[in-house]
Tab-separated table of C-alpha atoms in Angstrom:
chain	number	residue	atom	x	y	z
A	1	MET	CA	-7.361	71.371	-2.658
A	2	THR	CA	-5.808	71.115	-6.086
A	3	VAL	CA	-7.385	68.416	-8.238
A	4	LYS	CA	-5.091	65.431	-8.624
A	5	ASP	CA	-3.522	65.094	-12.045
A	6	ASN	CA	-5.078	61.677	-12.556
A	7	TYR	CA	-8.499	62.574	-11.090
A	8	LEU	CA	-8.551	59.398	-8.980
A	9	PHE	CA	-10.038	60.192	-5.580
A	10	GLN	CA	-10.618	58.569	-2.216
A	11	LYS	CA	-13.720	59.229	-0.096
A	12	GLU	CA	-12.096	62.015	1.922
A	13	ASP	CA	-11.270	63.861	-1.302
A	14	MET	CA	-14.886	63.889	-2.434
A	15	LEU	CA	-15.986	66.368	0.229
A	16	ASN	CA	-12.975	68.657	0.009
A	17	PRO	CA	-13.984	72.293	-0.702
A	18	GLY	CA	-11.883	72.269	-3.882
A	19	MET	CA	-14.178	69.666	-5.466
A	20	PRO	CA	-16.880	70.926	-7.888
A	21	ALA	CA	-20.162	71.444	-6.020
A	22	TRP	CA	-22.093	68.992	-8.211
A	23	VAL	CA	-19.521	66.260	-7.543
A	24	MET	CA	-19.830	66.737	-3.793
A	25	ARG	CA	-23.631	66.602	-4.009
A	26	GLU	CA	-23.664	63.463	-6.115
A	27	TYR	CA	-21.100	61.710	-3.941
A	28	LEU	CA	-23.313	62.399	-0.895
A	29	ASN	CA	-26.302	60.945	-2.791
A	30	PHE	CA	-24.218	57.880	-3.629
A	31	GLN	CA	-22.987	57.500	-0.057
A	32	ARG	CA	-26.501	57.826	1.357
A	33	VAL	CA	-27.772	55.019	-0.860
A	34	VAL	CA	-24.938	52.494	-0.525
A	35	THR	CA	-24.536	52.872	3.252
A	36	ASP	CA	-28.232	52.351	3.959
A	37	ARG	CA	-28.360	49.288	6.216
A	38	SER	CA	-30.845	47.595	3.914
A	39	PHE	CA	-28.809	48.238	0.744
A	40	PRO	CA	-28.635	44.879	-1.076
A	41	CYS	CA	-24.960	44.866	-2.070
A	42	TYR	CA	-23.101	44.369	1.185
A	43	PHE	CA	-19.818	44.146	-0.729
A	44	GLY	CA	-20.316	47.696	-1.994
A	45	MET	CA	-21.505	48.919	1.394
A	46	SER	CA	-18.496	47.401	3.152
A	47	ALA	CA	-16.050	48.790	0.580
A	48	GLU	CA	-17.495	52.297	0.961
A	49	LEU	CA	-17.348	52.163	4.752
A	50	LYS	CA	-13.769	50.848	4.698
A	51	GLY	CA	-12.617	53.488	2.209
A	52	GLU	CA	-11.744	50.879	-0.430
A	53	LEU	CA	-13.731	52.492	-3.241
A	54	ARG	CA	-12.268	55.054	-5.613
A	55	TYR	CA	-14.067	57.814	-7.467
A	56	SER	CA	-13.732	60.147	-10.402
A	57	TYR	CA	-15.889	62.444	-12.509
A	58	ILE	CA	-16.171	63.909	-15.976
A	59	SER	CA	-18.059	66.931	-17.258
A	60	HIS	CA	-19.991	66.811	-20.503
A	61	ASN	CA	-17.285	68.857	-22.213
A	62	ASP	CA	-14.101	67.219	-20.938
A	63	TRP	CA	-13.326	63.499	-20.809
A	64	SER	CA	-9.639	63.951	-21.525
A	65	HIS	CA	-8.295	62.783	-18.157
A	66	LEU	CA	-10.363	59.587	-18.127
A	67	PRO	CA	-7.814	57.219	-19.733
A	68	GLN	CA	-5.171	58.316	-17.215
A	69	THR	CA	-7.681	57.907	-14.379
A	70	ILE	CA	-8.476	54.315	-15.336
A	71	GLU	CA	-4.777	53.480	-15.672
A	72	ALA	CA	-4.121	54.934	-12.206
A	73	PHE	CA	-6.969	52.820	-10.842
A	74	ILE	CA	-5.555	49.663	-12.448
A	75	SER	CA	-2.165	50.370	-10.887
A	76	LEU	CA	-3.729	50.039	-7.405
A	77	PHE	CA	-4.077	46.304	-7.991
A	78	ASP	CA	-0.495	45.900	-9.083
A	79	GLU	CA	0.659	47.613	-5.898
A	80	SER	CA	-1.631	46.011	-3.290
A	81	LYS	CA	-0.681	42.647	-1.794
A	82	PRO	CA	-2.861	40.935	-0.709
A	83	LEU	CA	-5.574	41.885	-3.174
A	84	ILE	CA	-7.980	44.615	-2.078
A	85	ARG	CA	-11.242	44.491	-4.027
A	86	HIS	CA	-11.333	48.144	-5.074
A	87	GLY	CA	-14.174	49.440	-7.236
A	88	LEU	CA	-14.235	52.706	-9.176
A	89	PHE	CA	-17.333	54.881	-9.532
A	90	LEU	CA	-17.314	57.503	-12.256
A	91	PHE	CA	-19.799	60.371	-11.859
A	92	ILE	CA	-21.035	62.099	-15.023
A	93	GLU	CA	-22.114	65.741	-14.796
A	94	PRO	CA	-25.909	65.680	-14.270
A	95	GLU	CA	-28.219	66.721	-17.073
A	96	LYS	CA	-30.192	69.937	-16.637
A	97	GLU	CA	-33.338	67.836	-16.974
A	98	GLU	CA	-33.578	64.118	-16.293
A	99	LYS	CA	-33.339	61.976	-19.413
A	100	SER	CA	-34.611	58.517	-20.394
A	101	ILE	CA	-33.060	55.084	-19.907
A	102	PRO	CA	-32.115	54.866	-23.638
A	103	TYR	CA	-30.365	58.244	-23.412
A	104	TYR	CA	-28.268	57.238	-20.385
A	105	ARG	CA	-27.553	53.821	-21.885
A	106	GLN	CA	-26.173	55.401	-25.061
A	107	TYR	CA	-24.085	57.871	-23.000
A	108	PHE	CA	-22.718	54.937	-21.022
A	109	TRP	CA	-21.597	53.128	-24.181
A	110	ASN	CA	-20.188	56.356	-25.614
A	111	VAL	CA	-17.876	56.612	-22.590
A	112	LEU	CA	-16.665	53.026	-23.021
A	113	GLN	CA	-16.167	53.542	-26.754
A	114	TYR	CA	-14.176	56.722	-26.042
A	115	LEU	CA	-11.916	54.835	-23.649
A	116	HIS	CA	-11.388	52.101	-26.215
A	117	GLU	CA	-10.466	54.626	-28.914
A	118	GLN	CA	-7.905	56.195	-26.559
A	119	ASP	CA	-6.431	52.867	-25.433
A	120	THR	CA	-2.737	52.516	-26.309
A	121	LYS	CA	-2.340	48.941	-25.070
A	122	PRO	CA	-3.444	45.724	-26.780
A	123	TRP	CA	-6.700	44.016	-25.896
A	124	PRO	CA	-5.966	41.107	-23.505
A	125	ALA	CA	-5.159	38.049	-25.607
A	126	ASP	CA	-7.376	35.692	-23.592
A	127	TYR	CA	-10.523	37.839	-23.954
A	128	PRO	CA	-12.578	37.872	-27.180
A	129	THR	CA	-12.985	41.196	-28.979
A	130	ASP	CA	-16.521	40.369	-30.124
A	131	PRO	CA	-19.256	41.309	-27.570
A	132	GLU	CA	-21.399	38.482	-28.931
A	133	HIS	CA	-18.918	35.956	-27.541
A	134	HIS	CA	-19.976	34.759	-24.091
A	135	LEU	CA	-16.476	35.368	-22.655
A	136	TRP	CA	-16.230	38.987	-23.820
A	137	ALA	CA	-15.597	41.723	-21.236
A	138	PHE	CA	-14.845	45.391	-21.773
A	139	SER	CA	-11.096	45.894	-21.455
A	140	PHE	CA	-8.843	48.916	-21.138
A	141	ALA	CA	-5.052	49.082	-20.804
A	142	GLY	CA	-4.955	45.289	-20.895
A	143	GLU	CA	-7.360	44.984	-17.936
A	144	PRO	CA	-10.765	43.266	-18.368
A	145	PHE	CA	-13.625	44.838	-16.419
A	146	PHE	CA	-17.218	44.381	-15.454
A	147	VAL	CA	-18.817	47.800	-15.966
A	148	PHE	CA	-22.351	48.674	-14.914
A	149	GLY	CA	-24.508	51.742	-15.350
A	150	ASN	CA	-26.675	53.566	-12.816
A	151	ALA	CA	-28.958	56.488	-13.629
A	152	PRO	CA	-31.741	58.671	-12.198
A	153	ALA	CA	-34.152	57.347	-14.851
A	154	TYR	CA	-34.467	54.046	-12.967
A	155	LYS	CA	-37.815	54.233	-11.186
A	156	GLN	CA	-38.376	50.581	-10.342
A	157	ARG	CA	-34.853	49.169	-10.097
A	158	LYS	CA	-33.960	51.468	-7.209
A	159	THR	CA	-30.581	49.795	-6.690
A	160	ARG	CA	-29.538	51.383	-10.019
A	161	ASP	CA	-30.516	54.918	-8.968
A	162	LEU	CA	-27.566	56.511	-7.153
A	163	GLY	CA	-28.554	60.171	-7.518
A	164	ASN	CA	-28.856	62.731	-10.308
A	165	SER	CA	-25.787	61.557	-12.208
A	166	LEU	CA	-25.199	58.793	-14.658
A	167	VAL	CA	-22.714	56.710	-12.652
A	168	LEU	CA	-20.446	54.052	-14.153
A	169	GLY	CA	-19.111	51.362	-11.851
A	170	PHE	CA	-15.815	49.743	-12.923
A	171	GLN	CA	-14.828	46.421	-11.365
A	172	PRO	CA	-11.708	44.627	-12.662
A	173	ARG	CA	-12.514	40.989	-13.313
A	174	ARG	CA	-9.614	39.956	-11.077
A	175	ILE	CA	-11.551	41.046	-7.965
A	176	PHE	CA	-14.026	38.233	-8.626
A	177	GLU	CA	-11.384	35.529	-8.241
A	178	GLY	CA	-12.879	32.968	-5.870
A	179	LEU	CA	-16.332	34.514	-6.267
A	180	GLU	CA	-17.100	33.276	-9.790
A	181	GLY	CA	-20.648	32.187	-10.549
A	182	THR	CA	-19.331	28.700	-11.263
A	183	THR	CA	-18.036	28.257	-7.676
A	184	ILE	CA	-20.242	27.216	-4.760
A	185	GLY	CA	-19.238	30.227	-2.651
A	186	GLY	CA	-19.630	32.655	-5.520
A	187	SER	CA	-23.014	31.266	-6.496
A	188	MET	CA	-24.322	31.450	-2.916
A	189	SER	CA	-23.053	35.022	-2.453
A	190	ARG	CA	-24.665	36.170	-5.692
A	191	GLU	CA	-27.974	34.541	-4.836
A	192	LYS	CA	-28.059	36.246	-1.437
A	193	VAL	CA	-27.363	39.630	-3.020
A	194	ARG	CA	-29.974	39.062	-5.716
A	195	GLU	CA	-32.595	38.120	-3.133
A	196	ARG	CA	-31.888	41.403	-1.342
A	197	VAL	CA	-31.990	43.303	-4.642
A	198	GLU	CA	-35.465	41.980	-5.393
A	199	LYS	CA	-36.672	43.274	-2.018
A	200	TRP	CA	-35.314	46.747	-2.806
A	201	ASP	CA	-36.405	46.827	-6.416
A	202	ARG	CA	-39.998	46.676	-7.577
A	203	LEU	CA	-39.219	44.076	-10.216
A	204	PRO	CA	-37.838	40.530	-10.302
A	205	LYS	CA	-34.311	39.876	-11.526
A	206	HIS	CA	-33.720	41.176	-15.032
A	207	PRO	CA	-33.659	38.317	-17.573
A	208	ASN	CA	-30.225	39.343	-18.866
A	209	ILE	CA	-28.576	38.977	-15.456
A	210	SER	CA	-26.441	35.843	-15.217
A	211	HIS	CA	-22.843	34.962	-14.377
A	212	TYR	CA	-19.716	35.470	-16.433
A	213	GLY	CA	-18.926	32.402	-18.504
A	214	ASP	CA	-22.513	31.284	-19.039
A	215	PRO	CA	-22.485	30.202	-22.718
A	216	ASN	CA	-26.108	31.329	-23.113
A	217	HIS	CA	-25.363	34.749	-21.660
A	218	ARG	CA	-24.003	37.907	-23.279
A	219	GLU	CA	-22.045	39.900	-20.739
A	220	TRP	CA	-22.636	43.265	-22.409
A	221	LYS	CA	-26.384	43.001	-21.893
A	222	GLN	CA	-26.111	43.253	-18.134
A	223	TYR	CA	-23.859	46.325	-18.263
A	224	PHE	CA	-26.906	48.584	-18.563
A	225	ILE	CA	-30.127	46.687	-17.919
A	226	GLY	CA	-33.634	48.039	-18.447
A	227	ASP	CA	-36.042	49.338	-15.843
A	228	ASP	CA	-38.294	46.442	-16.795
A	229	ILE	CA	-38.270	42.668	-17.264
A	230	GLU	CA	-37.824	42.717	-21.045
A	231	PRO	CA	-34.726	41.019	-22.529
A	232	ILE	CA	-32.357	43.438	-24.288
A	233	GLU	CA	-32.468	42.984	-28.034
A	234	GLY	CA	-30.217	44.095	-30.864
A	235	LYS	CA	-26.502	44.526	-31.342
A	236	CYS	CA	-24.016	45.683	-28.714
A	237	PRO	CA	-23.279	49.420	-29.149
A	238	PHE	CA	-19.569	48.795	-28.573
A	239	THR	CA	-17.319	48.271	-31.587
A	240	HIS	CA	-13.784	46.965	-31.282
A	241	ARG	CA	-11.267	48.924	-33.372
A	242	LEU	CA	-10.183	45.793	-35.257
A	243	SER	CA	-13.791	45.027	-36.167
A	244	SER	CA	-14.299	48.627	-37.241
A	245	SER	CA	-11.184	48.506	-39.445
A	246	LEU	CA	-12.328	45.247	-41.068
A	247	ASP	CA	-15.786	46.700	-41.724
A	248	SER	CA	-14.182	49.759	-43.314
A	249	LYS	CA	-12.011	47.592	-45.616
A	250	ILE	CA	-15.017	45.488	-46.633
A	251	LYS	CA	-17.058	48.598	-47.524
A	252	ARG	CA	-14.250	49.851	-49.725
């Protein structure tokens, strides 16, 4: 197998002999977890079994293909009618020794910041650029996403441990149409999943977990939750380029 130019893979690609050995191992870890019959997220389980998920990977030394990969993933939604609720899982080369939650969280935000710095398209006009706004969502190539981190450092929240890799899950916000937390169906679905999550995990729901649009909620805080029940404090690690430029002008 020759690696695709855009590094966007389907499940059959992930076990092809041309794939790096660590990628194959971590995909098998991922598959084992999400296809367990008791796995709480039946949407993820169903998507994996149906072949609707997409995958990619980056090494520590080369992230250069990532912007093209995300753009190729976005294009799937422009091509598919009716809408297929694809998700993308990005595997990061495992560390030689397991690291801490703060380490993986910072790596996670470094990847999103890198994507933002490489983005050639404008931020979507109807999404705030400030993470402290309750309607903020990370966006790339004009597409708003929900992004969530998974890492081997999770010892209690087992649903967030998908193997030896830091794994970023990318879900375009458009796949949640009809499943919003403000709808009856969406609220019921989320509650069922969260009940199942609490059975898997050794902790109750994290206090920063809510639904998009909750005015008392900051979306960025649930991108990479703690392995605890402590609210996340402090400022979002992500900085929008416009904000960064304004800060630079003010300092001058």
